[in-house]
Each structure stands twice: as C-alpha cells, then as structure tokens.
Short mmCIF file of C-alpha atoms in Angstrom, two decimals:
data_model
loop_
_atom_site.label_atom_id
_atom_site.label_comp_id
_atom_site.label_asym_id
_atom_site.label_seq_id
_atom_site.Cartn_x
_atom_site.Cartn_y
_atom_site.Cartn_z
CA UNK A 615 0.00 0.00 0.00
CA UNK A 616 0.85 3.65 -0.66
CA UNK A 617 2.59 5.06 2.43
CA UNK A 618 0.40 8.31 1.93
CA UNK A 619 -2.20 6.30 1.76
CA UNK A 620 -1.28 4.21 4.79
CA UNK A 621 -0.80 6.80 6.88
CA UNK A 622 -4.05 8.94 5.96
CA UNK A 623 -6.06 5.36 6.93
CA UNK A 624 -4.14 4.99 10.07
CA UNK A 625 -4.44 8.29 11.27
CA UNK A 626 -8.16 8.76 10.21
CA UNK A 627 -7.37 11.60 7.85
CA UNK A 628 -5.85 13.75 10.42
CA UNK A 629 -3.01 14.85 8.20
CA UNK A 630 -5.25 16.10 5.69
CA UNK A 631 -7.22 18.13 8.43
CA UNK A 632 -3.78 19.73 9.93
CA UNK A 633 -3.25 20.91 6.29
CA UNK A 634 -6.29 22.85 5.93
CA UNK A 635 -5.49 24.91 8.78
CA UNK A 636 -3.32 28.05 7.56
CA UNK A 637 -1.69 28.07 11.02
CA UNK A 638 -0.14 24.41 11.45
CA UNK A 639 3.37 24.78 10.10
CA UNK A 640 4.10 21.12 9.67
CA UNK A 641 2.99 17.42 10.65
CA UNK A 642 5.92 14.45 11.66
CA UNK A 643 4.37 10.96 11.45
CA UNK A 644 6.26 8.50 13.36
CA UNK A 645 5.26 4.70 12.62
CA UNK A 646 7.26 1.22 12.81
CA UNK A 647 7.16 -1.75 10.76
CA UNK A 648 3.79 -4.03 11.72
CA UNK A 649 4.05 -6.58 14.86
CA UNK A 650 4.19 -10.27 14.15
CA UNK A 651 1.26 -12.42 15.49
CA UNK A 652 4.12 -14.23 17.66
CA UNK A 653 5.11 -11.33 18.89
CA UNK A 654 1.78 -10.53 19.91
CA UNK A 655 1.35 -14.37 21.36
CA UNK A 656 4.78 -13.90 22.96
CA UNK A 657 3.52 -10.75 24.87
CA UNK A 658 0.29 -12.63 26.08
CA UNK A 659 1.86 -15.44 27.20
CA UNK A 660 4.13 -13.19 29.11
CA UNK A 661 1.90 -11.20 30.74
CA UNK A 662 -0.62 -13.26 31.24
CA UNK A 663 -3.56 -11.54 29.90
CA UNK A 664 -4.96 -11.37 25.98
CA UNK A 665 -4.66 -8.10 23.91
CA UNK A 666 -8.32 -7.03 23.16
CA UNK A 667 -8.79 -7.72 19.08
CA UNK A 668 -8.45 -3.54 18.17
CA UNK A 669 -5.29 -3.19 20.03
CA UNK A 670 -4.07 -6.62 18.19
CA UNK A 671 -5.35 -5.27 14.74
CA UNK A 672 -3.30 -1.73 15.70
CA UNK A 673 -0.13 -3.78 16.09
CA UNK A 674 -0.57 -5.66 13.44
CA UNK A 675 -0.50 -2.45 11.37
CA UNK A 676 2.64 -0.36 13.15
CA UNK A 677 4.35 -1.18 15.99
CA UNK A 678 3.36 1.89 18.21
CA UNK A 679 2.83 5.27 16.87
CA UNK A 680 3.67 9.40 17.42
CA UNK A 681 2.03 12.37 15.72
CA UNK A 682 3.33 15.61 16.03
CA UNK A 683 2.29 18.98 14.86
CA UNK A 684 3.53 22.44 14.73
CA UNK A 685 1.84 25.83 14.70
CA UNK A 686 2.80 28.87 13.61
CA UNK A 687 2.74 31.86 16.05
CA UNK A 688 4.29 35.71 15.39
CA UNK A 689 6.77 34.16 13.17
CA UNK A 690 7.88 30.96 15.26
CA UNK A 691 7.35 27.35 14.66
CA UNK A 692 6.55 25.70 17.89
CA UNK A 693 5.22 22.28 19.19
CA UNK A 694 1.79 21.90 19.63
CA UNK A 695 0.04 18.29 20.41
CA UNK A 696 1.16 14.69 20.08
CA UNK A 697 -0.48 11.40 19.78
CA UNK A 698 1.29 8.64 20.82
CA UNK A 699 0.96 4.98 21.61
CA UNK A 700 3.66 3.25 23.18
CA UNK A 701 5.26 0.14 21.36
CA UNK A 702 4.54 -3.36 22.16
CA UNK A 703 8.24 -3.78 23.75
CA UNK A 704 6.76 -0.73 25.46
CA UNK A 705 3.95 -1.75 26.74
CA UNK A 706 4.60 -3.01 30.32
CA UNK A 707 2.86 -2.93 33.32
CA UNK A 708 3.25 -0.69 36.74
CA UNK A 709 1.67 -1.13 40.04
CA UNK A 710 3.09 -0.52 43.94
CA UNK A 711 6.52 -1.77 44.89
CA UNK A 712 6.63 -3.88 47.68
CA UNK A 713 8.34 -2.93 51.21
CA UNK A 714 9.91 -4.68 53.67
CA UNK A 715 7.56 -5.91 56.36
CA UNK A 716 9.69 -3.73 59.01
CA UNK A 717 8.98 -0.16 57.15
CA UNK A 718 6.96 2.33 58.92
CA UNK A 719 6.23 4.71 55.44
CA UNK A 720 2.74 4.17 54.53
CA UNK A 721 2.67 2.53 50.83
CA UNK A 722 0.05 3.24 47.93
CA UNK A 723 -2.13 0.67 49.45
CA UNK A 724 -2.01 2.32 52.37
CA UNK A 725 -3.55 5.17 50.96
CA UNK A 726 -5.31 4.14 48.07
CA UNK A 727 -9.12 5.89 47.89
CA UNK A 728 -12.14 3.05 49.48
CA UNK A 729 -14.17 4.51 46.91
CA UNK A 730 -16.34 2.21 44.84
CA UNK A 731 -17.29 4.57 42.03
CA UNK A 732 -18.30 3.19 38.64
CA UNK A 733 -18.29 4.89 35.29
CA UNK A 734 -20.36 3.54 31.92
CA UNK A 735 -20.16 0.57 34.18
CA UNK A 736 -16.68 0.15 34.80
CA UNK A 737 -15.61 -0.06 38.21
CA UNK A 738 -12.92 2.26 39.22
CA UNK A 739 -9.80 0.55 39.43
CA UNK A 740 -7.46 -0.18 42.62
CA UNK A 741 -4.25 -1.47 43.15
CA UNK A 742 -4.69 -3.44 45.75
CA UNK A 743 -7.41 -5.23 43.66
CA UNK A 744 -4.78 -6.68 41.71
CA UNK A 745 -5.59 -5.73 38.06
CA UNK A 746 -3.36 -5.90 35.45
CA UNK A 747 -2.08 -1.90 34.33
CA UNK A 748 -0.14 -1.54 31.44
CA UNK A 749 1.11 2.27 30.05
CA UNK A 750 0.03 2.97 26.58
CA UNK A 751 1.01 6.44 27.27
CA UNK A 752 3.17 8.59 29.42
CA UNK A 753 1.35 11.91 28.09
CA UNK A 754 4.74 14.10 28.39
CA UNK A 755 4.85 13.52 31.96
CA UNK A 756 1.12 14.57 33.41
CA UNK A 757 0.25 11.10 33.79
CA UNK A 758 -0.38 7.96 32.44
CA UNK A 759 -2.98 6.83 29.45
CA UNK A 760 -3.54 3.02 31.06
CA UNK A 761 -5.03 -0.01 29.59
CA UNK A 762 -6.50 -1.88 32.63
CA UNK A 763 -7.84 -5.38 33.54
CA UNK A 764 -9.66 -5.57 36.17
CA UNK A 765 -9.60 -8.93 38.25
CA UNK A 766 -13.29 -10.63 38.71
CA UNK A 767 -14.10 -10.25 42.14
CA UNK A 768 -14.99 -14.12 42.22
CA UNK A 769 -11.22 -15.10 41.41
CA UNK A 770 -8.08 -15.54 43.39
CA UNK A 771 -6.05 -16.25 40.19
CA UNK A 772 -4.36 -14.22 37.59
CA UNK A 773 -5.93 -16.37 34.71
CA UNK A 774 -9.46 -14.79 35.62
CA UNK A 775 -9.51 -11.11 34.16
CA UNK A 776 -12.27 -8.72 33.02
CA UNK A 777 -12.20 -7.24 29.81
CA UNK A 778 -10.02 -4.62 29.87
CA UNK A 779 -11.03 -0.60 29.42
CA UNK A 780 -8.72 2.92 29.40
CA UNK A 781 -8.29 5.12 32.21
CA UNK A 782 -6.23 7.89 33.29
CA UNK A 783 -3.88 7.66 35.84
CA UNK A 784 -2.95 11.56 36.98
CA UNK A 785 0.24 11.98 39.39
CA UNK A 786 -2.12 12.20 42.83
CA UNK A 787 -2.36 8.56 41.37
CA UNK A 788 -5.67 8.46 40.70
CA UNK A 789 -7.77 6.72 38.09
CA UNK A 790 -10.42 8.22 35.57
CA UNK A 791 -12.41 6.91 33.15
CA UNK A 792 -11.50 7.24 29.55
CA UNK A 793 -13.19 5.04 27.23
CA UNK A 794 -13.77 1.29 27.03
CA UNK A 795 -11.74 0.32 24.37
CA UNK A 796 -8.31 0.93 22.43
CA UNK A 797 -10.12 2.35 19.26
CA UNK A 798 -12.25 4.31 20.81
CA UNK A 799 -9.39 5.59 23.17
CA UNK A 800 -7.93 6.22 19.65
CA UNK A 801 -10.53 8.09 17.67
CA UNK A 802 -10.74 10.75 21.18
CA UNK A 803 -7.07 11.45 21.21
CA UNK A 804 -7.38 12.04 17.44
CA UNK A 805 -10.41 14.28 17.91
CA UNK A 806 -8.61 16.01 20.85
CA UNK A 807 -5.74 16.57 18.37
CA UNK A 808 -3.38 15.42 21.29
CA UNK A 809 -3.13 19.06 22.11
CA UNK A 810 -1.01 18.45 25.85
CA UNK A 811 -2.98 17.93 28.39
CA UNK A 812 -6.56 17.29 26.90
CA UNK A 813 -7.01 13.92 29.21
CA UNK A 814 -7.58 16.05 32.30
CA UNK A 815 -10.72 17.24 30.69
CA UNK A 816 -11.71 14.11 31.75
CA UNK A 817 -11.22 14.52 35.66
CA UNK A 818 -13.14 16.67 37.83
CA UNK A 819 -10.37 19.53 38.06
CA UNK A 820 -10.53 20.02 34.46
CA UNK A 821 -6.97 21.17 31.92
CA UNK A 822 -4.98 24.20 32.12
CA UNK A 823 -6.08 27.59 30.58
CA UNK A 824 -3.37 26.82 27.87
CA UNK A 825 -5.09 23.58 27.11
CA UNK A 826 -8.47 25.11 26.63
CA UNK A 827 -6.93 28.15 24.73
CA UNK A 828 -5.30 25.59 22.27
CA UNK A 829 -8.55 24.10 22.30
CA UNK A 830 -10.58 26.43 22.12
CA UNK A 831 -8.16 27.31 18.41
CA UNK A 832 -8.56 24.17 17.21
CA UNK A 833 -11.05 21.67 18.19
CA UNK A 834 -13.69 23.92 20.09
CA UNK A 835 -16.71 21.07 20.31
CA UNK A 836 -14.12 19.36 22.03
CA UNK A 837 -14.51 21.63 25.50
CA UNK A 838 -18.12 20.79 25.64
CA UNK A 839 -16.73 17.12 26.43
CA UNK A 840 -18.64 16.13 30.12
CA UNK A 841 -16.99 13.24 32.63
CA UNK A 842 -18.44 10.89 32.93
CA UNK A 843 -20.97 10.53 36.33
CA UNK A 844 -20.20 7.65 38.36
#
C-alpha cells in the first residue's frame, strides 16, 4: 500500500485536516514496521492476559505510533500536540513496589481511595485489587494513558480477568475513566488533536487555561466534552 495512503487510513485523515489549517506549520508521522502475530502471542503469554482484538489489529499495522504537529505563532514554529501509543516492547505494566515488612512509610495501598465509584459501568480501578495496568502512554509527563484489567471479584487467580477498558492515571495517582476500548481511546485522542494535556478534561479539576486556549483554536466542540458521572 501507498505510504500516503497508509498513513491517511491509520491516522483517520488527520493529516489532511492539519493541512487545511493556515496556522499548522508542519505534521511528523512517526510509525514502525507491523508486529508479528508471535510477537503478539509472545507478549500474552508473558503477561498473562490477551490483547483485546483492536489493540491486536493496531499492532498488526505499526508497531506503536507518534504524531506531532507544529503551529505557527508571530513568526515561530513551535510544538503543539502529540499522539502517541507506546510500542509493544513498550507496553509493560506498573503497580506498587513492595516494602519490607519492618517499614513504617505508609505505601500506595495504604492510601489508596475506598471509593467504589463506577463509570459507563466500569468499576474504578485499585491497586490493591490486583488488576493488570499496562502504560500505553506517558502523556509528556502529566500522567499515564492506562489499559487496565480488572480482576473478577470471584477469582483468586491471575488467569481470571475482566475485559479490559482505558483510564487515566494523573500523578495524585488516581484513576479516571477514559473510554472502554483501544479504538475508541484512539478516535478521542485524534479528535482532541493530542493538544497536551486534553485527558484532564476528563477529571473533575478540568486542563490548564493553555489547554483550553489551544482548544478552544482548534477543536472547540471538544470543550463541551462532560466526565463521565459515576
């Protein structure tokens, strides 16, 4: 297939939209050669848990991805958003170190949130819980874009896991709901243009004034975005 092509079915036309506005100095489209299915196989077996089918059929296409765009402003070219979704070598999960029995400093556990909210029916996640979190992006250091399984309540093994969903993991550590699944996870970061910071408009504390500036520029339907009630 065409590359141009490629990347304009990939990216659901996003190029083409960057182009049309006068402002946007240039796009960079980072993509890697397509994932094996033993690669994929290989992962699973690893971690113990199966990739759902759209984040299989995104690997199968490019092994991880980064968009970035650059505006114009009084004669500068300067960074603007970026999409990115981390490669499957990448894709690894976190959770709370362990301490020694003898420490007095209070771990996450220790102060992980009781809560027991649930969102488009998708019980908030915990760590103590034991689900399975794995980082599909860092989002330039504001948090972390998480694909999470939970663990049924019923089961005391790892084999036993919910279908997974995508949260948002800020740096207070704590989770909110995104979307339940990879593509559509996808499709909002494209429609937020990955302008930095557009995940908190998903938390009750809401993005920077930059954020909604940029937003307000470029994809204003965007700020009318509610969170989700639990």
């Amino acid at each position: 297939m065409d590359r141009t092509l490629f990347i304009d079915n990939l990216t659901l036309g996003i190029v083409k939209y960057f182009e049309k506005l006068p402002c946007v100095k240039s796009t960079v489209i980072s993509e890697k050669a397509h994932v094996q299915e033993a690669a994929l196989t290989a992962w699973e077996q690893k971690n113990g848990c199966t990739l759902p089918q759209d984040l299989k059929n995104f690997y199968l296409a490019t092994d991880g991805l980064q968009i970035k765009w650059f505006w114009k402003q009084r004669g500068e070219t300067l960074p603007c958003g970026v999409i990115e979704i981390a490669r499957l070598s990448h894709l690894k999960s976190i959770g709370p170190k362990r301490q020694s029995a003898n420490s007095e400093l209070p771990s996450l556990l220790d102060i992980e949130s009781d809560s027991d909210d649930v969102y488009d029916g998708h019980s908030k996640p915990k760590f103590r819980d034991g689900c399975k979190i794995f980082v599909i992006d860092h989002c330039q250091g504001i948090g972390k874009v998480c694909l999470i399984y939970p663990k049924r309540r019923d089961s005391s093994g790892d084999g036993n896991l919910q279908q997974p969903s995508i949260w948002f993991l800020d740096r207070a550590l704590d989770f909110h709901y995104l979307t339940s699944d990879f593509a559509s996870y996808y499709r909002l970061a494209l429609a937020h243009l990955g302008i930095p910071q557009w995940q908190l408009l998903f938390t009750p504390y809401g993005p920077p004034v930059k954020t909604r500036l940029l937003l307000n520029m470029f994809a204003p339907e965007r700020l009318v975005q509610k969170i989700p009630n639990p």
